PDB file of N, CA and C in Angstrom:
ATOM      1  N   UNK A1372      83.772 123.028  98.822  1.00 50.00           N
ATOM      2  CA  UNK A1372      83.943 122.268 100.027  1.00 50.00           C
ATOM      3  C   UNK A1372      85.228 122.743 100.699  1.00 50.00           C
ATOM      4  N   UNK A1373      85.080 123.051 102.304  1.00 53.00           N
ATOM      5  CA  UNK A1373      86.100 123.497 102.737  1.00 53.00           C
ATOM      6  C   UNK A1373      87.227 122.494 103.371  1.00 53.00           C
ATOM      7  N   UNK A1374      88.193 122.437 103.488  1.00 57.00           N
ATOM      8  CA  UNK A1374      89.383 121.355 103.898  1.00 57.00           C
ATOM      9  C   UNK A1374      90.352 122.072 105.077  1.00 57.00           C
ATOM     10  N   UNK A1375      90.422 121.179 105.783  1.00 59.00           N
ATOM     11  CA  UNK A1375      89.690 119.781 105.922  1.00 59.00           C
ATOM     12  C   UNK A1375      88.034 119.927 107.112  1.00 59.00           C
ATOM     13  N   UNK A1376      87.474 119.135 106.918  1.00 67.00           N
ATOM     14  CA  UNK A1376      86.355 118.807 107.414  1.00 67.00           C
ATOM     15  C   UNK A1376      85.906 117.624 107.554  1.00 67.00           C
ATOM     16  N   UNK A1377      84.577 117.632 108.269  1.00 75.00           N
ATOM     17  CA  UNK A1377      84.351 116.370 109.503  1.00 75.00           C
ATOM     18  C   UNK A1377      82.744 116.072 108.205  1.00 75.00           C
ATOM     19  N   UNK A1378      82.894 114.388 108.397  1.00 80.00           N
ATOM     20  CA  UNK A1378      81.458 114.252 107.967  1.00 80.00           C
ATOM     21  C   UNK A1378      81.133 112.851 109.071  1.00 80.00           C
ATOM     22  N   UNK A1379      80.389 113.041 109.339  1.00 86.00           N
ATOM     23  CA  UNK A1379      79.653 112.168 110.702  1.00 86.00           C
ATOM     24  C   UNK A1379      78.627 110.784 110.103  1.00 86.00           C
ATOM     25  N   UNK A1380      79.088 109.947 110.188  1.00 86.00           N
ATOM     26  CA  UNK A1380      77.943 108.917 110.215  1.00 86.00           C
ATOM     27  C   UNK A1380      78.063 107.599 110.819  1.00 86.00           C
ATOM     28  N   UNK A1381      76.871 106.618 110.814  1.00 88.00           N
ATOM     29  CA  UNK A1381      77.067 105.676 111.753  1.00 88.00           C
ATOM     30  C   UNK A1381      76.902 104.388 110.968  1.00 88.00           C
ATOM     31  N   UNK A1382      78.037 103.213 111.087  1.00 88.00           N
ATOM     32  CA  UNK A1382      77.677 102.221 110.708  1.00 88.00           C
ATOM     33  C   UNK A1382      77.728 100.709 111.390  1.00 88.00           C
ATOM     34  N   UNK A1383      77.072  99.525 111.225  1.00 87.00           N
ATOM     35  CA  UNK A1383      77.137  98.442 112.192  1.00 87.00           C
ATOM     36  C   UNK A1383      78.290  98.151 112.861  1.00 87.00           C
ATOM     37  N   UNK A1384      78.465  97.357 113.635  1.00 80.00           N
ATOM     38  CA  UNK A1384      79.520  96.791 114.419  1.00 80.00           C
ATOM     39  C   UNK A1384      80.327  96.404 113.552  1.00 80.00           C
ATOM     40  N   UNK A1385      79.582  95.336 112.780  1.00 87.00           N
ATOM     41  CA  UNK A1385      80.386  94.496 112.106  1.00 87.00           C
ATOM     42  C   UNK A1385      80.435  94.570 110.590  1.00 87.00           C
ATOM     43  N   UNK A1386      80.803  96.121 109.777  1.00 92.00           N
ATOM     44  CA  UNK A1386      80.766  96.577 109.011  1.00 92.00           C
ATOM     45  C   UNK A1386      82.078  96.602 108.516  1.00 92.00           C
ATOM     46  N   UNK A1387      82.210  96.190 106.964  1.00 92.00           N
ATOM     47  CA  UNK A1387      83.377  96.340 106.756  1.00 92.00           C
ATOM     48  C   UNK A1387      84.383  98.014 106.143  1.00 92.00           C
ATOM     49  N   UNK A1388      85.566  98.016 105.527  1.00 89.00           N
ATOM     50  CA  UNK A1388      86.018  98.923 105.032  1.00 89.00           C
ATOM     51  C   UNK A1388      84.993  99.399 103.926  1.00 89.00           C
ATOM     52  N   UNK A1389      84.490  98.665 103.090  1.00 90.00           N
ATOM     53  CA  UNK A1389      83.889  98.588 101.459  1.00 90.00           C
ATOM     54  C   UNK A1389      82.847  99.182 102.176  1.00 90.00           C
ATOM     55  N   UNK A1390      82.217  98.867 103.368  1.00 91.00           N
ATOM     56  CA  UNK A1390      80.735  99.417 103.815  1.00 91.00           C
ATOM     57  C   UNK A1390      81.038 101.163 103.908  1.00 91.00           C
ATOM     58  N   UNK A1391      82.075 101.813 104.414  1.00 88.00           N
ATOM     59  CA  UNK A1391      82.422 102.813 104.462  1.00 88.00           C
ATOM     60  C   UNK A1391      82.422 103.536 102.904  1.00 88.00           C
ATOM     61  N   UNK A1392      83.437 103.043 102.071  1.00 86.00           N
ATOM     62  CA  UNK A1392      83.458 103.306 101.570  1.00 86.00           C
ATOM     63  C   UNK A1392      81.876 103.669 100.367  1.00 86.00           C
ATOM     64  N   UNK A1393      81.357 102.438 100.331  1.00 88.00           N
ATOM     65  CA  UNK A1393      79.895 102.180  99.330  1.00 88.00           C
ATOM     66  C   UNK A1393      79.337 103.448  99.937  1.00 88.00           C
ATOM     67  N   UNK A1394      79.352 103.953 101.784  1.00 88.00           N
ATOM     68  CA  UNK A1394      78.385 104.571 102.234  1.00 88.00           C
ATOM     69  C   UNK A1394      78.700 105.928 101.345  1.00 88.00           C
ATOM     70  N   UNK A1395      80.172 106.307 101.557  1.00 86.00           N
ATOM     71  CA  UNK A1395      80.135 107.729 100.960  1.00 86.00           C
ATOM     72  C   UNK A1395      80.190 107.724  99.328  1.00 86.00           C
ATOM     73  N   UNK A1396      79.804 106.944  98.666  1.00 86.00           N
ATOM     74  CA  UNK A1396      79.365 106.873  97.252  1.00 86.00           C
ATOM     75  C   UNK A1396      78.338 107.225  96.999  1.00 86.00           C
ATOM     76  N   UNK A1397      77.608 106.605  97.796  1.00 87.00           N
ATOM     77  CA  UNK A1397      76.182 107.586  97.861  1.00 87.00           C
ATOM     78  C   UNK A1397      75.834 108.437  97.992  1.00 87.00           C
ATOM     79  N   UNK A1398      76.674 109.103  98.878  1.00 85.00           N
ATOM     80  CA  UNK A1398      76.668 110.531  99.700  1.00 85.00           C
ATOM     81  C   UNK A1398      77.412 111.568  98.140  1.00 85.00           C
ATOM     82  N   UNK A1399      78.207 110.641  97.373  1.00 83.00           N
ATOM     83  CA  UNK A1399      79.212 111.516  96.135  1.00 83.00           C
ATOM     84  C   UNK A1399      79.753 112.770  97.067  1.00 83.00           C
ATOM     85  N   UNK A1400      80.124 112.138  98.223  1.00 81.00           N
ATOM     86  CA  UNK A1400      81.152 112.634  99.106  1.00 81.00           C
ATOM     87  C   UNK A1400      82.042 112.985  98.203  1.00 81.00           C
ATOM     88  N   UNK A1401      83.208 112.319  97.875  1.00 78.00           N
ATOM     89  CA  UNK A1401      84.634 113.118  96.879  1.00 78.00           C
ATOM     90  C   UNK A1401      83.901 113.709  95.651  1.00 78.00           C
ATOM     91  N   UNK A1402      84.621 114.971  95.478  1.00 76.00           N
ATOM     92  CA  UNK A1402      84.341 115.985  94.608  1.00 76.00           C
ATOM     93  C   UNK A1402      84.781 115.738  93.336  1.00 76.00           C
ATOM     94  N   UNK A1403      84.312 115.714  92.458  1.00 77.00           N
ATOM     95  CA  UNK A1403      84.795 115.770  90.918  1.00 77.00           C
ATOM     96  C   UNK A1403      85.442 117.182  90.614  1.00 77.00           C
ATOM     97  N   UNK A1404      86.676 116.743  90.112  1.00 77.00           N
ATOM     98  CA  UNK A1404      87.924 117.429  89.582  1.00 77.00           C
ATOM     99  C   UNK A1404      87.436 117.268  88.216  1.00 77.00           C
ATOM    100  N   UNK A1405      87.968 118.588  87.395  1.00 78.00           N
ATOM    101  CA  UNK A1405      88.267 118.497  86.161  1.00 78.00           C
ATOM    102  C   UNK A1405      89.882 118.191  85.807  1.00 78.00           C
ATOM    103  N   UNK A1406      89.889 117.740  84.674  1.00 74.00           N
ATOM    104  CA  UNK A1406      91.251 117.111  84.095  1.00 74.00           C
ATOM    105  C   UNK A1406      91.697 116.272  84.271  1.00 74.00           C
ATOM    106  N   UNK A1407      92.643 116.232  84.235  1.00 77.00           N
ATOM    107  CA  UNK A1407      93.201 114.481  84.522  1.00 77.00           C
ATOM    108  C   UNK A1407      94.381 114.077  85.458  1.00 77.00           C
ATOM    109  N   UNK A1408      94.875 112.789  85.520  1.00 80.00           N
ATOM    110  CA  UNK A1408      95.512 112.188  86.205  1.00 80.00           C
ATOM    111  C   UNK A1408      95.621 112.595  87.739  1.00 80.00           C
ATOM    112  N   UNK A1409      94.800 112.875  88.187  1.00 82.00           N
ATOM    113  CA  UNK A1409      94.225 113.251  89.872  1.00 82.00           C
ATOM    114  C   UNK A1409      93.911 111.929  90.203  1.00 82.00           C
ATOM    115  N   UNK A1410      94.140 111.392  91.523  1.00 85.00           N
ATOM    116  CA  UNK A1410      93.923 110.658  92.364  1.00 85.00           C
ATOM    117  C   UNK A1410      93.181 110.755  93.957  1.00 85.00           C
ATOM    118  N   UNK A1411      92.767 109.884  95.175  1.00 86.00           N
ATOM    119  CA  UNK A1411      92.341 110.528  96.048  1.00 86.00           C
ATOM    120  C   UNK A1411      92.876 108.826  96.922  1.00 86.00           C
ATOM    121  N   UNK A1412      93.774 109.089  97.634  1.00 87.00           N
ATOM    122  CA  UNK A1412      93.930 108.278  98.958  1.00 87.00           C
ATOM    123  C   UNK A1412      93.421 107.813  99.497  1.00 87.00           C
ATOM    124  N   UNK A1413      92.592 107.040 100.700  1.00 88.00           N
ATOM    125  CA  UNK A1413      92.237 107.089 102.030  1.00 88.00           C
ATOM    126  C   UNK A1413      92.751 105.979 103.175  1.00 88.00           C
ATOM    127  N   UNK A1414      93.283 106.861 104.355  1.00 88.00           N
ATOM    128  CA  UNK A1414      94.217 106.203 105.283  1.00 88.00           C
ATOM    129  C   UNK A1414      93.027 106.175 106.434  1.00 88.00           C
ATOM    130  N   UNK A1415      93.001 105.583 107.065  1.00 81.00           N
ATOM    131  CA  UNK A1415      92.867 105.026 108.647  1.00 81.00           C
ATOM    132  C   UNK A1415      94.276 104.690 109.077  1.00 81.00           C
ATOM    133  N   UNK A1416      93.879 105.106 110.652  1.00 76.00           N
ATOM    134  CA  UNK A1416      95.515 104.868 110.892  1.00 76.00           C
ATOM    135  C   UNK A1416      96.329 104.841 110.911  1.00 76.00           C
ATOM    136  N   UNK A1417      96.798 105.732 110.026  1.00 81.00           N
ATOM    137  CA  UNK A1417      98.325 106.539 109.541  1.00 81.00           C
ATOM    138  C   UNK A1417      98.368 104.742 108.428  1.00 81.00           C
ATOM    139  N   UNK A1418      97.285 104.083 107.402  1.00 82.00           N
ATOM    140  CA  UNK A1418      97.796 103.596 106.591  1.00 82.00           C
ATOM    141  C   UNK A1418      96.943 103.592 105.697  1.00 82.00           C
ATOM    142  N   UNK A1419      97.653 103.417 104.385  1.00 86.00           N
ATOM    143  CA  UNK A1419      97.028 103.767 103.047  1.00 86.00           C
ATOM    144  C   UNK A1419      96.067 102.882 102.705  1.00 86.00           C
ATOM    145  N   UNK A1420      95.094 102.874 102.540  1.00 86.00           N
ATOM    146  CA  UNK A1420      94.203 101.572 102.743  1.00 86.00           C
ATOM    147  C   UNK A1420      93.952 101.735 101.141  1.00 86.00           C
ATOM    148  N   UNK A1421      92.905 102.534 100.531  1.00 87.00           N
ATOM    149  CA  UNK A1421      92.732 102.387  99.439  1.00 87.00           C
ATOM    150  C   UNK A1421      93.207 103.886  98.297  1.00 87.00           C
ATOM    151  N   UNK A1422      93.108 103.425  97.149  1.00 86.00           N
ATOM    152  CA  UNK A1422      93.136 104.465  95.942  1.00 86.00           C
ATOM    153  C   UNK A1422      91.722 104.573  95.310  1.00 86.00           C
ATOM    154  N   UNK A1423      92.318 106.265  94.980  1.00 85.00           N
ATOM    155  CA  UNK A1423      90.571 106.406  93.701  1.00 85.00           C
ATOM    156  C   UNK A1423      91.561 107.090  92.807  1.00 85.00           C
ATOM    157  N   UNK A1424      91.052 106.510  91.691  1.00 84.00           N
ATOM    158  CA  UNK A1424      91.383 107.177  90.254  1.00 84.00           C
ATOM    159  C   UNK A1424      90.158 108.312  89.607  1.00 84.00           C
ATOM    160  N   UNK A1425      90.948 109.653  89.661  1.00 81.00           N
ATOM    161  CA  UNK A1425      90.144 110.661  88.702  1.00 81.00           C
ATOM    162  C   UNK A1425      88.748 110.414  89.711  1.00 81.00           C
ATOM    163  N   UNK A1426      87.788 110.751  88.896  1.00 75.00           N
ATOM    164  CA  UNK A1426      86.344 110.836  90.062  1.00 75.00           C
ATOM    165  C   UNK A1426      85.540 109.667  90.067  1.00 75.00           C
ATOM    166  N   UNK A1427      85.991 108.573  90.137  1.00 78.00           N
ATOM    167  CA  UNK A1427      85.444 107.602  90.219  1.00 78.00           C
ATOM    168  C   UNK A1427      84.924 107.827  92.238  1.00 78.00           C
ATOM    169  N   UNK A1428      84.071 107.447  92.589  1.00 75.00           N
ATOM    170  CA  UNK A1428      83.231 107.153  93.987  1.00 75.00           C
ATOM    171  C   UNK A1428      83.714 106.218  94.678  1.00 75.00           C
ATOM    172  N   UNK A1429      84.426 105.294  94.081  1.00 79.00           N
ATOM    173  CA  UNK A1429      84.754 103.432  94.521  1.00 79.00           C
ATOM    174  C   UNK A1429      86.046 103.780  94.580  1.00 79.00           C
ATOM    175  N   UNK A1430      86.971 102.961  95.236  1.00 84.00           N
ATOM    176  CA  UNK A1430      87.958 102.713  95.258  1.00 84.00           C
ATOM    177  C   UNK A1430      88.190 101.518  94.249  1.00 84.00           C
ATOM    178  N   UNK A1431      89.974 101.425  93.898  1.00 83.00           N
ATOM    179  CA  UNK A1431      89.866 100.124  93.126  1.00 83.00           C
ATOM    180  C   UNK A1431      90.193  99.029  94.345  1.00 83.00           C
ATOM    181  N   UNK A1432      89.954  97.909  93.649  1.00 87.00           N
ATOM    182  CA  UNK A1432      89.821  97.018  94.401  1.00 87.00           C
ATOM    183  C   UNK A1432      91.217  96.798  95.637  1.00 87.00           C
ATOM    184  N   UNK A1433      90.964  96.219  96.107  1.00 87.00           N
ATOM    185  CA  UNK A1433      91.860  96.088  97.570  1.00 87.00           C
ATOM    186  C   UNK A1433      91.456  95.108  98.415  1.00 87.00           C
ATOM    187  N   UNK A1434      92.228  93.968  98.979  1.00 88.00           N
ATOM    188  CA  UNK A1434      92.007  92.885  99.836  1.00 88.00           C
ATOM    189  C   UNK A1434      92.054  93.603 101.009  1.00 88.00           C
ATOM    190  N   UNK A1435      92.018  95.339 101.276  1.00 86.00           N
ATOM    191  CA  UNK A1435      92.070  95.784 102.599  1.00 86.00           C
ATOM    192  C   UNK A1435      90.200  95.792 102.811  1.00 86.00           C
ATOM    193  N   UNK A1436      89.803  95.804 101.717  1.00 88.00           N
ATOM    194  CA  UNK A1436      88.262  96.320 101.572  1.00 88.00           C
ATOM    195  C   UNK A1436      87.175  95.799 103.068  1.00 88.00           C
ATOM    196  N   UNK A1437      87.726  94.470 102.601  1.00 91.00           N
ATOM    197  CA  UNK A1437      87.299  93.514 103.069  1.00 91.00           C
ATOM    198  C   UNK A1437      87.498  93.292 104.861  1.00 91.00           C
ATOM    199  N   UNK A1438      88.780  94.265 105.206  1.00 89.00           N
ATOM    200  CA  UNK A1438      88.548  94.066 106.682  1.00 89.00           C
ATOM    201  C   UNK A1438      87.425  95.146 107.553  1.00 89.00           C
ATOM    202  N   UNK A1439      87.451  94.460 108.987  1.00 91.00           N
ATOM    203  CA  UNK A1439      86.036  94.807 110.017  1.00 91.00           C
ATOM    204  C   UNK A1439      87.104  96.429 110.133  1.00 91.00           C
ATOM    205  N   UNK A1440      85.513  97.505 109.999  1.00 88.00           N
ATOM    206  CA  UNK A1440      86.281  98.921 110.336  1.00 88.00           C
ATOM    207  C   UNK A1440      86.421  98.866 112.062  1.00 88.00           C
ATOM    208  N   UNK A1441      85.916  97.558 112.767  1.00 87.00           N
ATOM    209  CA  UNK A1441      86.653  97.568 114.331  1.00 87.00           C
ATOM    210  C   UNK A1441      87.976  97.652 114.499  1.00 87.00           C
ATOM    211  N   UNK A1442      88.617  97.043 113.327  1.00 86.00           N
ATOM    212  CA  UNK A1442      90.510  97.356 113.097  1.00 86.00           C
ATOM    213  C   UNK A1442      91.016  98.977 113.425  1.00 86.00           C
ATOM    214  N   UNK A1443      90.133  99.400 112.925  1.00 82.00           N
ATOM    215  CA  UNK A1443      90.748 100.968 112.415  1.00 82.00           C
ATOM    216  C   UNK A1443      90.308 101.927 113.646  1.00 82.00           C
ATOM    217  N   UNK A1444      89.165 101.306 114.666  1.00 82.00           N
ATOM    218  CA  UNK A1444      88.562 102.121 115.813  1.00 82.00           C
ATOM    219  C   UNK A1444      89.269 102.428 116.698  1.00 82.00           C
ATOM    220  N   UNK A1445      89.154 103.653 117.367  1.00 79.00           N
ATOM    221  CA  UNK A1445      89.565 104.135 118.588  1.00 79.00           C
ATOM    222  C   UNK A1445      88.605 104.465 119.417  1.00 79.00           C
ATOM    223  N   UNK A1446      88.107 103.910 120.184  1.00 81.00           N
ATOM    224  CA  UNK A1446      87.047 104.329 121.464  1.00 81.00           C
ATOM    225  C   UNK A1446      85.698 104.801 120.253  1.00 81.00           C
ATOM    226  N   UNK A1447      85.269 103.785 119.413  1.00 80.00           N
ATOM    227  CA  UNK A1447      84.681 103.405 119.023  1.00 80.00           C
ATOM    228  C   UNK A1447      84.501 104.481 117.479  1.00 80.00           C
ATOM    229  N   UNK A1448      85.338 105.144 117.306  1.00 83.00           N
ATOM    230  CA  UNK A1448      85.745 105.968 116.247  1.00 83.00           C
ATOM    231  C   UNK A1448      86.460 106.043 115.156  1.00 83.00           C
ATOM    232  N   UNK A1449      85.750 105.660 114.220  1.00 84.00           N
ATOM    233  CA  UNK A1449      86.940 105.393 112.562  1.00 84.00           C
ATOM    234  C   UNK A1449      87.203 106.787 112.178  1.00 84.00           C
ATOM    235  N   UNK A1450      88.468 107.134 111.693  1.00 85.00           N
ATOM    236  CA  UNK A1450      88.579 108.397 111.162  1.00 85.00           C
ATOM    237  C   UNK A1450      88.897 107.846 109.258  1.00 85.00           C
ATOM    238  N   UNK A1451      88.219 108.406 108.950  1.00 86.00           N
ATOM    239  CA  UNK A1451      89.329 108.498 107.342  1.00 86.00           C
ATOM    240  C   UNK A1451      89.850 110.103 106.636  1.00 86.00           C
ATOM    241  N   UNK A1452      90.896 109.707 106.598  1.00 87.00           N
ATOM    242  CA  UNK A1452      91.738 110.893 106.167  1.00 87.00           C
ATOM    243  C   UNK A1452      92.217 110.385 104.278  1.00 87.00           C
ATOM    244  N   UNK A1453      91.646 111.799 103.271  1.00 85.00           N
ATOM    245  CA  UNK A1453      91.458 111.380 101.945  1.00 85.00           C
ATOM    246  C   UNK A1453      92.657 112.440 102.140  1.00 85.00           C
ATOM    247  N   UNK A1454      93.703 112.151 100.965  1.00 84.00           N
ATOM    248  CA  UNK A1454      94.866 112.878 100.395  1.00 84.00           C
ATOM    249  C   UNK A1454      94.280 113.173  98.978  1.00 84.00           C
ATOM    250  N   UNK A1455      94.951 113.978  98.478  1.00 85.00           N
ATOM    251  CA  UNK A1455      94.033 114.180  97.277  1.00 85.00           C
ATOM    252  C   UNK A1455      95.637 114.734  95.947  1.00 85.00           C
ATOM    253  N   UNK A1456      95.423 113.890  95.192  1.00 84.00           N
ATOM    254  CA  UNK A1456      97.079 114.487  94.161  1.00 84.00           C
ATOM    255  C   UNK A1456      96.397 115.052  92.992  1.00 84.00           C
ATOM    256  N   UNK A1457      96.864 115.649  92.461  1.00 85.00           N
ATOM    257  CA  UNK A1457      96.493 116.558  91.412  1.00 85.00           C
ATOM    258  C   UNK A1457      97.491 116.193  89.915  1.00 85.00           C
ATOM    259  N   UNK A1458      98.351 115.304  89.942  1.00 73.00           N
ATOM    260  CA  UNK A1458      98.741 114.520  88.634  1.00 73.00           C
ATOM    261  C   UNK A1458      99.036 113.627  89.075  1.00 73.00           C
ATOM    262  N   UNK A1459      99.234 112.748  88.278  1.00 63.00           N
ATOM    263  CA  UNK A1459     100.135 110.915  88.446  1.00 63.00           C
ATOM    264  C   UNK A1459     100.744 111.139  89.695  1.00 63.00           C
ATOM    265  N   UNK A1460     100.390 110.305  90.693  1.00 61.00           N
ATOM    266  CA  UNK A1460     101.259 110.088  91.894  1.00 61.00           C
ATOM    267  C   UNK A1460     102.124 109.206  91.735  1.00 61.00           C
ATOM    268  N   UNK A1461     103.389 109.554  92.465  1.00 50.00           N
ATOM    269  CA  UNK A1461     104.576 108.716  91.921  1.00 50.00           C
ATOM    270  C   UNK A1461     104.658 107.599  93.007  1.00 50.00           C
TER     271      UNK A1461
END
């Protein structure tokens, strides 16, 4: 997979963060790393919304989950931007 890159999809109005997220679980969008203590970010908005541990698909839990991705829109456009660490993030 080349970086960075665009993946396109569409979800309800009134869809939350977790809906985003569940969607690209399905998709097994994030790539499985070998080894360990790797992590994977994801910001909207220049903010850290959730964590993934190692290759888990889900994020861990987060009371951000739960907000409308209308928060995060710009002219009707969510971006998510995944950081990706390669040992224990400090």
């Amino acid at each position: 997979m080349n970086s960075p890159h665009e993946y396109t999809f569409k979800l309800d109005e009134h869809a939350c963060l977790n809906n985003v997220f569940t969607y690209l679980a399905k998709k097994r969008y994030l790539p499985k790393v070998q080894g360990n203590g790797h992590s994977w970010d994801a910001t909207f908005d220049n903010e850290n919304v959730v964590h993934f541990i190692a290759n888990q698909q889900t994020p861990e839990q987060s009371e951000l989950l739960t907000l409308p991705i209308s928060r995060f829109a710009g002219e009707g456009i969510v971006a998510v931007f995944f950081s990706y660490y390669s040992g224990n993030k400090q």
